[in-house]
Short mmCIF file of C-alpha atoms in Angstrom, two decimals:
data_model
loop_
_atom_site.label_atom_id
_atom_site.label_comp_id
_atom_site.label_asym_id
_atom_site.label_seq_id
_atom_site.Cartn_x
_atom_site.Cartn_y
_atom_site.Cartn_z
CA ASP P 272 19.53 -123.84 13.82
CA GLN P 273 19.75 -127.35 12.41
CA GLN P 274 16.15 -128.34 11.77
CA VAL P 275 17.05 -131.69 10.26
CA LYS P 276 19.74 -133.75 11.91
CA GLN P 277 21.55 -136.91 10.99
CA ASN P 278 23.57 -137.63 14.07
CA SER P 279 25.59 -140.50 12.65
CA PRO P 280 28.19 -139.22 10.20
CA SER P 281 29.05 -142.74 9.07
CA LEU P 282 27.79 -146.30 9.08
CA SER P 283 29.48 -149.52 8.02
CA VAL P 284 27.58 -152.75 7.37
CA GLN P 285 28.30 -156.11 5.82
CA GLU P 286 26.88 -156.97 2.42
CA GLY P 287 23.54 -158.71 2.75
CA ARG P 288 22.75 -157.22 6.14
CA ILE P 289 20.35 -154.42 6.93
CA SER P 290 21.45 -150.77 6.86
CA ILE P 291 19.49 -148.39 9.05
CA LEU P 292 20.01 -144.68 8.61
CA ASN P 293 18.39 -142.30 11.05
CA CYS P 294 17.16 -138.75 10.85
CA ASP P 295 15.56 -136.42 13.39
CA TYR P 296 13.75 -133.16 12.83
CA THR P 297 12.63 -130.35 15.07
CA ASN P 298 10.01 -128.49 13.09
CA SER P 299 6.55 -130.03 13.49
CA MET P 300 5.39 -128.12 10.40
CA PHE P 301 7.35 -130.45 8.13
CA ASP P 302 4.90 -132.73 6.38
CA TYR P 303 6.94 -134.42 3.68
CA PHE P 304 10.24 -136.24 3.96
CA LEU P 305 12.68 -137.55 1.41
CA TRP P 306 15.87 -139.56 1.25
CA TYR P 307 18.58 -138.86 -1.29
CA LYS P 308 21.72 -140.75 -2.19
CA LYS P 309 24.81 -138.84 -3.25
CA TYR P 310 28.14 -139.83 -4.72
CA PRO P 311 31.13 -137.46 -4.51
CA ALA P 312 31.08 -134.62 -7.05
CA GLU P 313 27.57 -135.53 -8.18
CA GLY P 314 24.12 -134.21 -7.44
CA PRO P 315 21.81 -136.11 -5.08
CA THR P 316 19.60 -138.83 -6.49
CA PHE P 317 16.11 -139.27 -5.12
CA LEU P 318 15.49 -142.59 -3.37
CA ILE P 319 12.20 -142.58 -1.53
CA SER P 320 9.80 -140.24 0.18
CA ILE P 321 7.02 -140.30 2.73
CA SER P 322 4.15 -138.02 3.56
CA SER P 323 3.33 -137.23 7.15
CA ILE P 324 -0.01 -139.00 6.82
CA LYS P 325 1.83 -142.30 6.52
CA ASP P 326 4.20 -144.11 8.83
CA LYS P 327 5.81 -146.40 6.29
CA ASN P 328 6.65 -146.42 2.61
CA GLU P 329 8.38 -149.23 0.82
CA ASP P 330 10.08 -149.38 -2.55
CA GLY P 331 12.06 -152.51 -3.30
CA ARG P 332 14.98 -152.80 -0.93
CA PHE P 333 14.28 -149.38 0.56
CA THR P 334 11.77 -148.68 3.31
CA VAL P 335 11.27 -145.40 5.10
CA PHE P 336 9.62 -145.28 8.51
CA LEU P 337 8.20 -142.12 10.04
CA ASN P 338 7.50 -141.61 13.74
CA LYS P 339 5.78 -138.24 13.97
CA SER P 340 5.49 -138.19 17.72
CA ALA P 341 9.23 -138.68 18.04
CA LYS P 342 9.99 -136.49 15.01
CA HIS P 343 12.14 -139.27 13.70
CA LEU P 344 12.48 -141.08 10.43
CA SER P 345 14.68 -143.89 9.28
CA LEU P 346 15.71 -145.50 6.04
CA HIS P 347 16.13 -149.25 5.95
CA ILE P 348 18.08 -150.90 3.16
CA VAL P 349 17.85 -154.65 3.00
CA PRO P 350 19.75 -156.49 1.80
CA SER P 351 22.60 -153.99 1.61
CA GLN P 352 24.81 -154.13 -1.44
CA PRO P 353 28.30 -152.67 -2.06
CA GLY P 354 26.78 -150.37 -4.67
CA ASP P 355 24.74 -148.76 -1.90
CA SER P 356 27.92 -147.21 -0.52
CA ALA P 357 27.36 -143.45 -0.73
CA VAL P 358 26.31 -140.46 1.35
CA TYR P 359 22.64 -140.49 2.29
CA PHE P 360 20.79 -137.28 3.02
CA CYS P 361 17.38 -136.97 4.55
CA ALA P 362 15.39 -133.89 3.72
CA ALA P 363 12.20 -132.36 4.99
CA ALA P 364 9.71 -130.00 3.41
CA LYS P 365 6.66 -128.05 4.41
CA GLU P 366 4.07 -127.05 1.93
CA ILE P 367 2.98 -123.48 2.28
CA ARG P 368 0.04 -122.89 -0.01
CA GLY P 369 0.35 -119.88 -2.22
CA SER P 370 3.97 -119.28 -1.36
CA SER P 371 6.74 -119.12 -3.88
CA ASN P 372 8.79 -121.14 -1.41
CA THR P 373 6.55 -124.15 -1.77
CA GLY P 374 8.64 -127.28 -1.74
CA LYS P 375 11.76 -125.87 -0.13
CA LEU P 376 13.87 -128.75 1.18
CA ILE P 377 15.86 -128.67 4.39
CA PHE P 378 18.66 -131.21 4.37
CA GLY P 379 20.40 -133.09 7.13
CA GLN P 380 24.17 -133.31 7.29
CA GLY P 381 24.33 -136.69 5.62
CA THR P 382 25.47 -140.16 6.67
CA THR P 383 28.20 -141.96 4.79
CA LEU P 384 27.25 -145.59 4.31
CA GLN P 385 29.90 -148.17 3.53
CA VAL P 386 28.75 -151.65 2.60
CA LYS P 387 31.57 -154.15 2.81
CA PRO P 388 31.64 -157.15 0.48
CA GLY C 137 13.37 -139.97 -13.49
CA ALA C 138 13.60 -136.46 -14.86
CA VAL C 139 16.94 -135.14 -16.09
CA VAL C 140 18.55 -131.92 -14.95
CA SER C 141 21.83 -130.76 -16.39
CA GLN C 142 24.33 -128.18 -15.21
CA HIS C 143 27.03 -126.40 -17.12
CA PRO C 144 29.90 -126.12 -16.58
CA SER C 145 30.69 -129.09 -14.39
CA ARG C 146 33.87 -127.49 -13.18
CA VAL C 147 35.25 -123.97 -13.39
CA ILE C 148 38.42 -122.32 -12.16
CA CYS C 149 38.56 -118.55 -12.22
CA LYS C 150 40.58 -115.66 -10.88
CA SER C 151 39.41 -113.63 -7.94
CA GLY C 152 37.23 -110.73 -9.02
CA THR C 153 35.75 -112.35 -12.10
CA SER C 154 32.13 -113.39 -12.55
CA VAL C 155 31.04 -116.93 -13.23
CA LYS C 156 27.74 -118.06 -14.72
CA ILE C 157 26.33 -121.50 -14.03
CA GLU C 158 23.42 -122.86 -16.06
CA CYS C 159 20.80 -125.29 -14.87
CA ARG C 160 18.52 -126.92 -17.42
CA SER C 161 15.61 -129.30 -17.09
CA LEU C 162 15.95 -131.50 -20.16
CA ASP C 163 12.69 -133.38 -20.37
CA PHE C 164 10.21 -131.38 -18.33
CA GLN C 165 9.21 -127.81 -17.65
CA ALA C 166 10.39 -126.59 -14.27
CA THR C 167 8.28 -123.87 -12.75
CA THR C 168 10.57 -123.75 -9.77
CA MET C 169 14.30 -124.29 -9.51
CA PHE C 170 16.46 -124.24 -6.41
CA TRP C 171 20.11 -123.40 -5.97
CA TYR C 172 22.20 -125.05 -3.27
CA ARG C 173 25.81 -124.96 -2.26
CA GLN C 174 27.71 -127.64 -0.45
CA PHE C 175 30.97 -127.27 1.43
CA PRO C 176 33.12 -130.36 1.96
CA LYS C 177 31.59 -132.86 4.37
CA GLN C 178 28.63 -130.59 5.01
CA SER C 179 24.99 -130.57 4.10
CA LEU C 180 23.40 -128.96 1.08
CA MET C 181 22.47 -125.41 1.98
CA LEU C 182 19.64 -123.81 0.08
CA MET C 183 20.68 -120.46 -1.35
CA ALA C 184 17.62 -119.36 -3.24
CA THR C 185 14.38 -120.40 -4.87
CA SER C 186 13.93 -119.39 -8.48
CA ASN C 187 10.47 -119.15 -10.04
CA GLU C 188 10.05 -118.71 -13.76
CA GLY C 189 9.26 -115.14 -14.67
CA SER C 190 9.66 -113.68 -11.20
CA LYS C 191 12.40 -112.62 -8.85
CA ALA C 192 14.26 -115.24 -6.90
CA THR C 193 13.70 -115.65 -3.19
CA TYR C 194 16.95 -115.73 -1.27
CA GLU C 195 17.62 -117.49 2.01
CA GLN C 196 18.79 -115.52 4.98
CA GLY C 197 22.46 -114.65 4.76
CA VAL C 198 22.72 -115.07 1.00
CA GLU C 199 23.67 -111.86 -0.83
CA LYS C 200 21.32 -111.40 -3.75
CA ASP C 201 23.62 -108.89 -5.40
CA LYS C 202 26.47 -111.36 -5.32
CA PHE C 203 24.53 -114.42 -6.42
CA LEU C 204 22.37 -113.30 -9.31
CA ILE C 205 19.65 -115.71 -10.35
CA ASN C 206 17.70 -115.57 -13.57
CA HIS C 207 14.91 -118.00 -14.42
CA ALA C 208 14.09 -116.76 -17.89
CA SER C 209 12.33 -119.86 -19.18
CA LEU C 210 10.65 -123.00 -17.90
CA THR C 211 13.76 -125.03 -18.68
CA LEU C 212 16.62 -122.74 -17.73
CA SER C 213 17.84 -121.01 -14.61
CA THR C 214 21.22 -119.35 -14.26
CA LEU C 215 23.29 -118.49 -11.22
CA THR C 216 25.94 -115.83 -11.64
CA VAL C 217 28.57 -115.48 -8.94
CA THR C 218 29.67 -111.88 -9.31
CA SER C 219 33.15 -110.72 -8.34
CA ALA C 220 34.01 -114.17 -7.08
CA HIS C 221 36.43 -114.56 -4.20
CA PRO C 222 38.20 -117.65 -2.84
CA GLU C 223 35.58 -118.06 -0.11
CA ASP C 224 33.00 -118.58 -2.86
CA SER C 225 34.76 -121.77 -3.86
CA SER C 226 32.21 -124.52 -3.37
CA PHE C 227 30.06 -127.14 -5.02
CA TYR C 228 26.93 -125.54 -6.45
CA ILE C 229 23.94 -127.75 -7.18
CA CYS C 230 20.62 -126.87 -8.74
CA SER C 231 17.37 -128.77 -8.56
CA ALA C 232 14.11 -128.50 -10.42
CA ARG C 233 10.52 -129.40 -9.76
CA SER C 234 7.72 -129.40 -12.26
CA ARG C 235 4.45 -128.86 -10.50
CA PRO C 236 3.89 -126.15 -7.89
CA GLY C 237 1.70 -126.90 -4.92
CA GLU C 238 2.35 -130.60 -5.18
CA LYS C 239 4.69 -132.64 -3.06
CA GLU C 240 6.81 -133.41 -6.06
CA THR C 241 10.29 -134.70 -5.86
CA GLN C 242 13.08 -132.33 -6.74
CA TYR C 243 15.47 -133.57 -9.39
CA PHE C 244 19.04 -132.49 -8.93
CA GLY C 245 21.68 -131.54 -11.42
CA PRO C 246 25.15 -133.06 -11.28
CA GLY C 247 26.63 -129.97 -9.65
CA THR C 248 29.29 -127.43 -10.56
CA ARG C 249 32.61 -127.29 -8.78
CA LEU C 250 33.80 -123.69 -8.53
CA LEU C 251 37.37 -122.89 -7.55
CA VAL C 252 38.32 -119.25 -7.19
CA LEU C 253 42.04 -118.57 -7.12
#
């Protein structure tokens, strides 16, 4: 049961243009979402997050949009740079108070972004 | 951001041996650490949640007797793959978070590549 889905395995954009990575989720209990960037043979690096009480969060070139009714979030990178080429994972979490599983992340399958010079 | 290290970065072992992987939070105390594994071109799959001073919580389908987790201190968690077999070959990644009950970002280690011959 894939609770977090990234339906596009890959995306290619030209340097300077906008990259839009999409993510869908099925569990309405998720209330916190994150995007990670990962290079081969390395651990993921945190990029940006958003709480379910917001619909947008911006940090420099990265903006995450959340549409709760559609259970959809997206990551916008603008302008895209060649150094942004990596695998991007979205992740979702649900906070369960008093549980030792607080903060457990469920990851999507990842989208490989290639930014061409 | 916070730094999480893993050791070793790569290990090759014979079938039937046990392998220990260490995960350390270098500049913060991690009350909770998570262990993931990633197969090629697939998502990160959570194996278990490790809380300092208590037993780990394993995800469904993960054998707790095969993947032994010890979180003996606030800066160290270890994963031991006991009697490793070729199907255990994978990329193992740990993450750490510092404050329970908060929507804190998880910081990931660089990962450990395990190859069982």
